Coordinates of C-alpha atoms and ligand atoms in Angstrom, one line a residue:
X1 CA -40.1 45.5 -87.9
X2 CA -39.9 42.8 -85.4
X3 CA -41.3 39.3 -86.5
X4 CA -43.2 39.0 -83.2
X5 CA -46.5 40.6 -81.4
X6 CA -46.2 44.0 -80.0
X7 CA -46.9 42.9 -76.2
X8 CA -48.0 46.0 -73.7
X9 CA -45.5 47.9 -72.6
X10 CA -44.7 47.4 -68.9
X11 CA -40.8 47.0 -67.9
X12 CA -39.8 45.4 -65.0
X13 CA -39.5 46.5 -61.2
X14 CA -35.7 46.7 -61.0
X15 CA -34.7 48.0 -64.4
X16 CA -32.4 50.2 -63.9
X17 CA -33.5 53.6 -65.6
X18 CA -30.5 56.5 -65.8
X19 CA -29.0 59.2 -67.2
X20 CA -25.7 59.9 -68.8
X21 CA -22.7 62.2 -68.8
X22 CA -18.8 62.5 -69.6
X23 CA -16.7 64.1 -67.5
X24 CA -14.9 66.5 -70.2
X25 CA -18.5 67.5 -71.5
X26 CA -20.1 68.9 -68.4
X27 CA -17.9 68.8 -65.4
X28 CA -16.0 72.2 -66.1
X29 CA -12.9 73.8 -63.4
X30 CA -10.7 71.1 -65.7
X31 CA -7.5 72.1 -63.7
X32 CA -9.3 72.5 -60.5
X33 CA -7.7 70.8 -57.0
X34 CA -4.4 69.5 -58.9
X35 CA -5.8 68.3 -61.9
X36 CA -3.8 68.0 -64.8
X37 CA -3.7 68.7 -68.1
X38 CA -6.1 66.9 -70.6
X39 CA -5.6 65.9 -74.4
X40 CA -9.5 67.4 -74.8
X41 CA -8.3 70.4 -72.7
X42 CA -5.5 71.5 -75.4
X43 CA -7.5 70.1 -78.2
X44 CA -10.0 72.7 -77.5
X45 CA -7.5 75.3 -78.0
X46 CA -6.5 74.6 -81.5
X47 CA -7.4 76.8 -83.6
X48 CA -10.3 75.6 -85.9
X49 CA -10.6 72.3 -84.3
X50 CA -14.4 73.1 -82.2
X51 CA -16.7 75.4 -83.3
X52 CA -17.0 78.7 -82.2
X53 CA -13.6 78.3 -79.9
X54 CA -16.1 76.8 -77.1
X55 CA -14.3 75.4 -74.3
X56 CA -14.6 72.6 -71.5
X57 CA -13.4 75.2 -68.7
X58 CA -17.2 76.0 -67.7
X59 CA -19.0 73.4 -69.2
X60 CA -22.2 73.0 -67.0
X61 CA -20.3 73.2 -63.7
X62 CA -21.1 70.2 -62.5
X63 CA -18.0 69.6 -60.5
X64 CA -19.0 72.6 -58.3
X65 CA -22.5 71.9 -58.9
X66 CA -23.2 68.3 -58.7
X67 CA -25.6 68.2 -55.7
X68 CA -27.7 70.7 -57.3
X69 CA -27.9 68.3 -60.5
X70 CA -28.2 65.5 -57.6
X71 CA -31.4 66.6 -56.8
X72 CA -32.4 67.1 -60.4
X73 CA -31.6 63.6 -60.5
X74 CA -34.0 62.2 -57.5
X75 CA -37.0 64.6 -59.0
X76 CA -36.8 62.3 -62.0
X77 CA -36.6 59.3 -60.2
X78 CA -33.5 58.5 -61.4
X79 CA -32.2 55.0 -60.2
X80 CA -29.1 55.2 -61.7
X81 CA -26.8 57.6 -62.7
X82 CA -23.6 56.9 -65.8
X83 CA -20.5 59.4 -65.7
X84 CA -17.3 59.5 -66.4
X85 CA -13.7 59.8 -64.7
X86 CA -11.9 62.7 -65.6
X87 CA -8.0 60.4 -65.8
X88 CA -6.0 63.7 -65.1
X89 CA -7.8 64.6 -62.0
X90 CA -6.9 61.2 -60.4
X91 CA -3.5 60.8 -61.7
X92 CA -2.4 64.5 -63.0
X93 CA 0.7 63.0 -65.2
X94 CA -1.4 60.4 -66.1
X95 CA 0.9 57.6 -64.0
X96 CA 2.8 57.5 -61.0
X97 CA 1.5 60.2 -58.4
X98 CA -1.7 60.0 -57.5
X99 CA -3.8 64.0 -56.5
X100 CA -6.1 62.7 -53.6
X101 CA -8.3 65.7 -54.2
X102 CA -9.2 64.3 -57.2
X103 CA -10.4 60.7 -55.5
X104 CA -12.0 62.5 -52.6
X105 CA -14.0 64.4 -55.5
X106 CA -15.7 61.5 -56.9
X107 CA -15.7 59.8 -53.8
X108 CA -18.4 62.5 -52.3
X109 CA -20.0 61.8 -55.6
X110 CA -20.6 58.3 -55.3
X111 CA -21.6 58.1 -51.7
X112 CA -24.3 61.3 -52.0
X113 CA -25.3 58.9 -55.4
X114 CA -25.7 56.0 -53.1
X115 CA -27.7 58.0 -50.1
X116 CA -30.0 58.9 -53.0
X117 CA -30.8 55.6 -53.9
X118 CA -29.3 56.3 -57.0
X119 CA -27.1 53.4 -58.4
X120 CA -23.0 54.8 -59.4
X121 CA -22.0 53.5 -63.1
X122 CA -18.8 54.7 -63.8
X123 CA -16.9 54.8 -67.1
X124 CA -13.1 55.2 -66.7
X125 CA -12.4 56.5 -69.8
X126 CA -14.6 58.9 -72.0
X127 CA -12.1 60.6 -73.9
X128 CA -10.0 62.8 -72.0
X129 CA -6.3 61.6 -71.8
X130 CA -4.2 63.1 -69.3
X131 CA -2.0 65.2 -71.9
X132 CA 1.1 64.0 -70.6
X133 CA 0.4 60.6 -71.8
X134 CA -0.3 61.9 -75.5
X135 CA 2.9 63.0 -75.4
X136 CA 4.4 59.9 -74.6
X137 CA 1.9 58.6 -78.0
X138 CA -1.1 58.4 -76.5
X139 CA -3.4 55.3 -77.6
X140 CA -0.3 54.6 -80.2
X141 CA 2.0 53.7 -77.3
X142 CA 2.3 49.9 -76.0
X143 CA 2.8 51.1 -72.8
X144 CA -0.6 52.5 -72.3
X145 CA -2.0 49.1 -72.1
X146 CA -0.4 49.2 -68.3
X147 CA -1.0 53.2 -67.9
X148 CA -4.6 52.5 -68.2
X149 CA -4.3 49.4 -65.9
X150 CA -2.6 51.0 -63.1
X151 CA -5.0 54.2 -63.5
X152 CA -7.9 51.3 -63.3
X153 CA -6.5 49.8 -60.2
X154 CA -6.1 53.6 -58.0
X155 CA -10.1 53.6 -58.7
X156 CA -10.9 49.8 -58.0
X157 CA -9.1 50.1 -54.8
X158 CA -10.8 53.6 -53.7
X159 CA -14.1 52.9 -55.3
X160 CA -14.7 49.4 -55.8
X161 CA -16.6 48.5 -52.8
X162 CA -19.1 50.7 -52.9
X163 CA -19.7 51.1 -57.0
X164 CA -21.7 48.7 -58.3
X165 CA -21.2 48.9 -62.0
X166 CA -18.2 50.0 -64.1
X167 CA -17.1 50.8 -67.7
X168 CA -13.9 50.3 -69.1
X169 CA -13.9 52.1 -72.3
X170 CA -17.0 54.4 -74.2
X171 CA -16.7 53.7 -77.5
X172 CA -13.5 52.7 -79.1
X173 CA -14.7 53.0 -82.5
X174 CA -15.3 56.5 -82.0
X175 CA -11.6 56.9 -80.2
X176 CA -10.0 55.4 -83.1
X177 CA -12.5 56.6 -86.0
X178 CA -12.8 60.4 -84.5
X179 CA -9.2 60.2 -82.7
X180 CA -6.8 59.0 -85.2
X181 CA -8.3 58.6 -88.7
X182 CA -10.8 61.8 -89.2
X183 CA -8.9 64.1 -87.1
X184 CA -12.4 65.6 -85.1
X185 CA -12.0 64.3 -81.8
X186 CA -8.8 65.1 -79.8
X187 CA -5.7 64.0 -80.3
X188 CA -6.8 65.1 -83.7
X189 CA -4.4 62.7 -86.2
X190 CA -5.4 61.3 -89.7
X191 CA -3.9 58.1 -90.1
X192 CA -5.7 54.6 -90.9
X193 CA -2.2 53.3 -89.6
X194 CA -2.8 55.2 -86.1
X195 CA -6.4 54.3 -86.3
X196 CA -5.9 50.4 -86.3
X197 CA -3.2 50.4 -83.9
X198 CA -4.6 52.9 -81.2
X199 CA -7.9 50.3 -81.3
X200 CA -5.5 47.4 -80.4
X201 CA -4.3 49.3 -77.4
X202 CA -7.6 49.9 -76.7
X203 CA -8.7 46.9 -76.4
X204 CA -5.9 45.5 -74.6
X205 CA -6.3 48.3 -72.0
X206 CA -9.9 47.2 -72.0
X207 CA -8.6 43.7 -70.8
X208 CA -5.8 44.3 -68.3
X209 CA -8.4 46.5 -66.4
X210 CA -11.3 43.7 -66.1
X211 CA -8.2 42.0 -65.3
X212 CA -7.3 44.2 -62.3
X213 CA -10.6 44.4 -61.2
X214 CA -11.7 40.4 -61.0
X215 CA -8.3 40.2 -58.9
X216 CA -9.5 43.7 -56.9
X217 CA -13.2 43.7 -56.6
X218 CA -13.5 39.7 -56.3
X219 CA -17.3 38.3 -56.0
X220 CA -18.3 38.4 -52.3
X221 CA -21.5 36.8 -50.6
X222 CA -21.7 39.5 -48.5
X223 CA -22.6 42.3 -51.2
X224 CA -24.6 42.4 -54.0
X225 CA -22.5 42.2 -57.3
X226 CA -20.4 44.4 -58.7
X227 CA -20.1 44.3 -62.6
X228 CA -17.8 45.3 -65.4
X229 CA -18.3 45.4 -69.2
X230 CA -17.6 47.6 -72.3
X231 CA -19.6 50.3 -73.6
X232 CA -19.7 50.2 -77.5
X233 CA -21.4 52.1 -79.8
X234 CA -23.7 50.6 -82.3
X235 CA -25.1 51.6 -85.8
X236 CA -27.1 49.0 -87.9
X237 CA -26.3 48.6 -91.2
X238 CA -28.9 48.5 -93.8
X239 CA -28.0 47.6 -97.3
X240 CA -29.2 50.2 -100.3
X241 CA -30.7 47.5 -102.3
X242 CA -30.3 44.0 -102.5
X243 CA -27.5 44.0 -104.4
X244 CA -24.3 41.9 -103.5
X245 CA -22.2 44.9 -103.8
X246 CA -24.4 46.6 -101.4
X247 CA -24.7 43.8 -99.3
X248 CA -21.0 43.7 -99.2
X249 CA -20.3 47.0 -98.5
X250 CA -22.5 47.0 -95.2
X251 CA -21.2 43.5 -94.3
X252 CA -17.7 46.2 -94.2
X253 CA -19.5 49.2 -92.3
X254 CA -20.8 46.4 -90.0
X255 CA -17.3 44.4 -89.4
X256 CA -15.6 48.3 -88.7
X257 CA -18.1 50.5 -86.3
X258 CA -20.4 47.2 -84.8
X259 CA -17.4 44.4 -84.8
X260 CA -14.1 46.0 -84.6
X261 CA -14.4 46.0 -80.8
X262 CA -17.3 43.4 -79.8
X263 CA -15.7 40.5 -82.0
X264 CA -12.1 40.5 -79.8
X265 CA -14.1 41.4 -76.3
X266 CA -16.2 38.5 -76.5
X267 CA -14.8 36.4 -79.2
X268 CA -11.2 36.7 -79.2
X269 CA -10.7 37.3 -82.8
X270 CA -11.2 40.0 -85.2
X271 CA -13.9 40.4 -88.2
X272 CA -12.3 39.4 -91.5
X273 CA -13.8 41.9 -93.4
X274 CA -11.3 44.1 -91.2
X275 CA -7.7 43.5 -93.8
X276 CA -10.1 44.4 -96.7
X277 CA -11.5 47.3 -95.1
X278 CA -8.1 48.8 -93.6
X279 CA -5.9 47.8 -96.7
X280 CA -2.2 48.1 -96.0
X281 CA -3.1 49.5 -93.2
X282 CA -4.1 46.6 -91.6
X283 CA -1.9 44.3 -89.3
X284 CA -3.0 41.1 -87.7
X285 CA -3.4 41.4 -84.0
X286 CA -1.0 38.8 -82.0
X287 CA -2.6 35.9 -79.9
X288 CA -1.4 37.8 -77.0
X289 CA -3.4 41.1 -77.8
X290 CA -6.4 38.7 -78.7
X291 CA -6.3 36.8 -75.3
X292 CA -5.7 39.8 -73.0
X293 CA -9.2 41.6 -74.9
X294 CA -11.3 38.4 -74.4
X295 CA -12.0 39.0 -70.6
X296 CA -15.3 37.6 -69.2
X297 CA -17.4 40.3 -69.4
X298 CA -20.8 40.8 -66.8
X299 CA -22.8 42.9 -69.2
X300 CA -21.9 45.3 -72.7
X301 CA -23.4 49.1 -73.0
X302 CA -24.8 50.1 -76.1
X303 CA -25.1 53.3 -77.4
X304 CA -27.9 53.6 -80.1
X305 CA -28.5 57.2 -81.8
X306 CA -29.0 56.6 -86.0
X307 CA -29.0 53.7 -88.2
X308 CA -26.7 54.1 -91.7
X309 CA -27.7 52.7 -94.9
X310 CA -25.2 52.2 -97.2
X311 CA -24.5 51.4 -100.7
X312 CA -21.2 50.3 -102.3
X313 CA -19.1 53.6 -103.4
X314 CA -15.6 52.7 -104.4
X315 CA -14.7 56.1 -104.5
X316 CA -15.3 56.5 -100.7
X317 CA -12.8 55.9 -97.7
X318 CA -12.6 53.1 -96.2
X319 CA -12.5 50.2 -99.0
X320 CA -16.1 51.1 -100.0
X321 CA -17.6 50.4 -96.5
X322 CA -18.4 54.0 -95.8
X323 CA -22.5 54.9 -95.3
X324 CA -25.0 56.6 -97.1
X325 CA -27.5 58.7 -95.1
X326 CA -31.0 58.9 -96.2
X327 CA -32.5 62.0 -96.5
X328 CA -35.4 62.7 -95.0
X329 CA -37.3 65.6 -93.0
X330 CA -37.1 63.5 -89.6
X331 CA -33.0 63.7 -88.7
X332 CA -32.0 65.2 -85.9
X333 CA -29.6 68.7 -85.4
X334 CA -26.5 66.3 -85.3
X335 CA -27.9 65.1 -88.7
X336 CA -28.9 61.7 -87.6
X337 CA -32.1 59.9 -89.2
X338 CA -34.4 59.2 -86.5
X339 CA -34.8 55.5 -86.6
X340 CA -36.5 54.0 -83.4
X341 CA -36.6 50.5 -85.2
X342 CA -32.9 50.3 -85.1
X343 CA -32.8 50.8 -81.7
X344 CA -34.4 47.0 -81.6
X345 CA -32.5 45.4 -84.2
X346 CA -29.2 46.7 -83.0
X347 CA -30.5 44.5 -79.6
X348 CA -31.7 41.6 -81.8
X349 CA -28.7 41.9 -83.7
X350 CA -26.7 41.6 -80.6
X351 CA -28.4 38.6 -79.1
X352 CA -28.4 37.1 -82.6
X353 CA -24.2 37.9 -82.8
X354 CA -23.1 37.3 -79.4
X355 CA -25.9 35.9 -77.2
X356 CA -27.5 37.0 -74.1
X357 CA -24.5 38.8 -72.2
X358 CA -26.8 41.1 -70.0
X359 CA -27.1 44.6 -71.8
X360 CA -27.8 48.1 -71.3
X361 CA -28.8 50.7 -73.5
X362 CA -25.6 53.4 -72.1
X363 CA -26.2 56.2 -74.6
X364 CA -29.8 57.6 -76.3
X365 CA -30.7 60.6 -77.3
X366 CA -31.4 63.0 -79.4
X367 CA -30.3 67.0 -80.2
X368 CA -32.6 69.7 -81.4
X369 CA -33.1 73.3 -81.5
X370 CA -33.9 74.4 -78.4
X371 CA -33.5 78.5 -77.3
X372 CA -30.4 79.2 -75.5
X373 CA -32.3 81.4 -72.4
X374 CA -35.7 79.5 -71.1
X375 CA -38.7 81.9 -69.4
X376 CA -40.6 80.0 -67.5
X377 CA -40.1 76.7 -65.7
X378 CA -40.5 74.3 -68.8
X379 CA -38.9 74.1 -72.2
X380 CA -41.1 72.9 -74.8
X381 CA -39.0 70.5 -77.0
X382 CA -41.7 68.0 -79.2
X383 CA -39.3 66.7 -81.1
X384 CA -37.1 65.4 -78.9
X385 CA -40.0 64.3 -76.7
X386 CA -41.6 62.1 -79.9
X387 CA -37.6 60.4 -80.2
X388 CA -37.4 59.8 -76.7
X389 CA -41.1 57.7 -76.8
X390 CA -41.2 56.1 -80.0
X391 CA -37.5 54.9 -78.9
X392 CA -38.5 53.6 -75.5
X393 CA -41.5 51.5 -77.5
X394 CA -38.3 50.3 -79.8
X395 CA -36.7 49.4 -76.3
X396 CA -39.5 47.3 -75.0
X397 CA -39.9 45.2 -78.3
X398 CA -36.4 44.3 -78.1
X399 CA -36.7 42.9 -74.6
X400 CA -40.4 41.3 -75.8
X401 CA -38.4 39.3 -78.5
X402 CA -36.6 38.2 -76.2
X403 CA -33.5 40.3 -75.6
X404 CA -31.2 40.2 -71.8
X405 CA -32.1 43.6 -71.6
X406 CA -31.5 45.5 -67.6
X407 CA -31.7 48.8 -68.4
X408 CA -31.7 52.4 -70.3
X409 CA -29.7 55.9 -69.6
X410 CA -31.1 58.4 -71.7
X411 CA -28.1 61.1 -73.4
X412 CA -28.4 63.4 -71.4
X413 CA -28.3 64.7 -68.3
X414 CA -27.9 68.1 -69.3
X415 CA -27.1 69.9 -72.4
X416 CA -23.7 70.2 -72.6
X417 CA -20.2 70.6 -74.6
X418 CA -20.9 68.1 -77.9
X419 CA -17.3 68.0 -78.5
X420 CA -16.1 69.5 -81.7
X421 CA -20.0 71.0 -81.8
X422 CA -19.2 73.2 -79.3
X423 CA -22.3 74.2 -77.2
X424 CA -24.4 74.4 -80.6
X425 CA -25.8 71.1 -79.9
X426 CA -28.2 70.3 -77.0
X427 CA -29.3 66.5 -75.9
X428 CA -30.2 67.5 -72.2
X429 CA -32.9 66.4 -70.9
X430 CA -32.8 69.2 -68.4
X431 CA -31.7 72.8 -70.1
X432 CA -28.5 74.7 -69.6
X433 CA -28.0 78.1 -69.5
X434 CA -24.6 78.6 -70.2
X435 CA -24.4 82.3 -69.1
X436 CA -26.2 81.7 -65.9
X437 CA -25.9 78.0 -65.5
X438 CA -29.8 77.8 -64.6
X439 CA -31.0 74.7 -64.9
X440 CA -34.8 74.4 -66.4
X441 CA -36.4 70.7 -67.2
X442 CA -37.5 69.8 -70.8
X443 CA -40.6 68.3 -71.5
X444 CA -38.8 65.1 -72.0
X445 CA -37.6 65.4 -68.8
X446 CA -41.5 65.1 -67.5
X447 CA -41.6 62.0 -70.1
X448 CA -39.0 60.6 -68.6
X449 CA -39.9 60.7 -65.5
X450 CA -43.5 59.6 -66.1
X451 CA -42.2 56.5 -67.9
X452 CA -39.8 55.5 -64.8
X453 CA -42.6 56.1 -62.5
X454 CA -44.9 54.1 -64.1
X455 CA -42.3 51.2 -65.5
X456 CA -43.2 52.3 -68.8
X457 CA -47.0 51.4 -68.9
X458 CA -47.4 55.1 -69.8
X459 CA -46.1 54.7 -73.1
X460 CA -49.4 52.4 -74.2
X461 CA -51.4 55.5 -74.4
X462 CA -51.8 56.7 -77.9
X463 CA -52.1 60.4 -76.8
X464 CA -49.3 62.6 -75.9
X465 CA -48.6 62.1 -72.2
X466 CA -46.2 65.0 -71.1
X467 CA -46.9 68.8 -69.9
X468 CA -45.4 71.0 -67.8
X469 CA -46.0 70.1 -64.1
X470 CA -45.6 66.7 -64.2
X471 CA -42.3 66.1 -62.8
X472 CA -42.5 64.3 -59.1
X473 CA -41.5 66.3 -56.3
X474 CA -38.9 63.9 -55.1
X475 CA -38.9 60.4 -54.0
Ligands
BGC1 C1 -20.8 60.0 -77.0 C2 -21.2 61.3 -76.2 C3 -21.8 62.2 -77.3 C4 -23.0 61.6 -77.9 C5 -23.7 62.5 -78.9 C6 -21.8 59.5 -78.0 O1 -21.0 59.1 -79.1 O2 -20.5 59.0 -76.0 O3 -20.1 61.8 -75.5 O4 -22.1 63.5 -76.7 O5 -22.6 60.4 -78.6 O6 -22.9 62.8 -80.0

């Protein structure tokens, strides 16, 4: 635990409190109004590749039905709101011609966002590659470095007035690790070759777009700010025992999931556990590809679900640095431990490695059994509600020791498509009723929205806050 006092919890007045979605996971009509064809949208249809053949065409409807889930939004009290761009809807081949039905969808999206009070922080990529460009190699290709660029640019120029924080990339690790070495995530390849290439291109897509937007969205006094930064997903790494070996072997797990991405973005330089870790697969990156991913950076997301401890194993992909779950009766339905003091020391951690570059907390949450249909205008879900507070408390004793800490978007929304989980997985916040699309809050939902409305002094109380009834009307 932290080496300091727990301090009562009380967040300030403008942090920002949010919730999260990707555009592939809830939006559905994926070829609606001249989009094109996505590498998630074909992945889906390979055979064996997500569970129970479940789809992105329906999703939660949330491109037909985003006002509805608007006003879901205010009755939380919401005062921000993280999504995704669908690439393919803006720029169907992925380059070149760009579908203005595409733009003029988001762009009713972020002005109803902004009537509401309720801040726009867009990610431009979450996945879903127009499938044109996979064919051209995807994240493999050189050329995607500029792709991404120019996709960047359509949105700074339509958007970047009026949205006041952006994303470049959600989690690169995952792209590469899920992507291109594990096969699970679309495109769906098994190479460590692929995998270390596709996160160079990553990152240098990552730059030329903070690139494009300091030269398109330049600091004026006559609006507030408008930020970019890198959403990265983090997992401390806790030795088995204190062993060297097993010291060693998280020292790896650290360098590939924490450092892969942060060390280049804000350091210019790679971790050098990374040539042991990768083998032959590894390849220095050039002083070009270094320079182009060290942009200066306004603030880094982090995503914080589990922690991994891990022990050395040389039988075990990649170079021994691969982790070793605990078992115990308190993990999740994704089969995560449940580990609020991570939460802290991956922020701690971060101060500690990098320094105090504002940060939010993009991704949290947590999936449990919940029944598909809902009677009634609550869903009782304990478990979830008991991750979502002892992880907020996590959250405030980072910022007490001391972390640049501006805000939290809980994962998520709405239940929705967990990639190759199919609909079997459920982190909503609100419920979804995929044959009806009814929408019916959680208990954490009523949490939720009793910690924003009180800036988190509710969590203090020992007892169990939530029940049905206590969600605001609307602000
Ligand atoms: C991703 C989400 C995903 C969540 C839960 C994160 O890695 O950004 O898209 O649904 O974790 O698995």
């Amino acid at each position: 635990m932290p080496p300091f006092a727990p301090a009562p919890i009380e967040f300030p007045a403008n942090f920002l409190w949010g919730a999260a979605t990707a555009a592939y996971q809830v939006e559905g009509s994926p070829l609606a109004d001249g989009a094109g064809i996505s590498s998630w949208h074909r992945f889906v249809r390979t055979p064996g590749r997500v569970r129970d053949g479940d789809t992105g065409d329906i999703a939660c409807d949330h491109y037909r039905r985003w006002p509805e889930d608007l006003q879901l939004m205010r009755q939380l009290g919401l005062t921000s709101y993280r999504f995704s761009i669908s690439w393919s809807r803006i720029l169907p081949e992925g380059r070149g011609r760009v579908n203005p039905a595409g733009l003029a969808h988001y762009e009713r999206k972020v002005d109803a966002l902004l009537a509401a009070g309720i801040a726009p922080n867009i990610t431009l990529y979450h996945w879903d590659l127009p499938a044109a460009l996979d064919d051209r190699g995807g994240w493999l290709n050189p050329d995607i470095v500029e792709w991404f660029g120019d996709y960047a640019e359509v949105l700074f120029k339509a958007l970047g007035d009026r949205v006041p924080m952006w994303a470049t990339l959600n989690e690169p690790w995952v792209i590469t690790d899920g992507g291109y070495l594990h096969g699970t995530l679309a495109p769906g390849h098994r190479s460590a070759f692929e995998a270390a290439i596709a996160a160079r291109r990553l990152m240098g897509a990552h730059g030329r777009a903070v690139q494009a937007f300091r030269a398109l969205v330049p600091a004026r006094p006559d609006r507030p700010e408008r930020k970019i930064g890198l959403v990265v997903n983090i997992e401390p790494k806790y030795p088995a025992s204190s062993s060297v070996a097993d010291h060693a072997a998280a020292a790896r797990a650290d360098a590939y999931m924490n450092r892969q991405f942060l060390d280049p973005a804000l350091r210019g330089q790679t971790p050098p556990e990374l040539p042991e870790v990768f083998g032959e697969a590894w390849e220095d990156w050039t002083a070009e590809e270094l320079a182009l991913a060290r942009q200066p950076l306004d603030f880094v997301g982090i995503n914080y679900y589990t922690r991994a401890v891990v022990r050395d194993d040389p039988a075990v992909w990649l170079q021994r640095a691969a982790p070793v779950r605990q078992v115990q009766a308190t993990h999740t339905e994704t089969a995560w431990e449940v580990y609020p003091p991570g939460l802290t020391d991956t922020l701690l951690w971060f101060k500690q490695q990098y320094g105090d570059l504002p940060l939010y907390v993009t991704e949290n949450g947590s999936a449990f059994y919940d029944p598909p249909t809902v009677d009634g205008p609550w869903l009782e879900d304990p478990l979830r509600v008991d991750y979502l507070r002892r992880h907020l408390r996590a959250l405030h004793a980072a910022r007490a020791g001391g972390v640049n800490l501006h805000g939290y978007y809980a994962w998520s929304l709405l239940d929705n498509l967990e990639w190759a989980h199919g609909y079997s997985k459920r982190f909503g916040l609100i419920h979804v009723d995929y044959a009806t699309q009814k929408r019916t809050p959680k208990v954490t939902a009523a949490l939720y929205a009793q910690v924003i409305a009180s800036q988190g002094r509710c969590l203090n109380d020992t007892v169990d806050p939530p029940s049905a009834g206590l969600l605001p009307v609307s602000r």
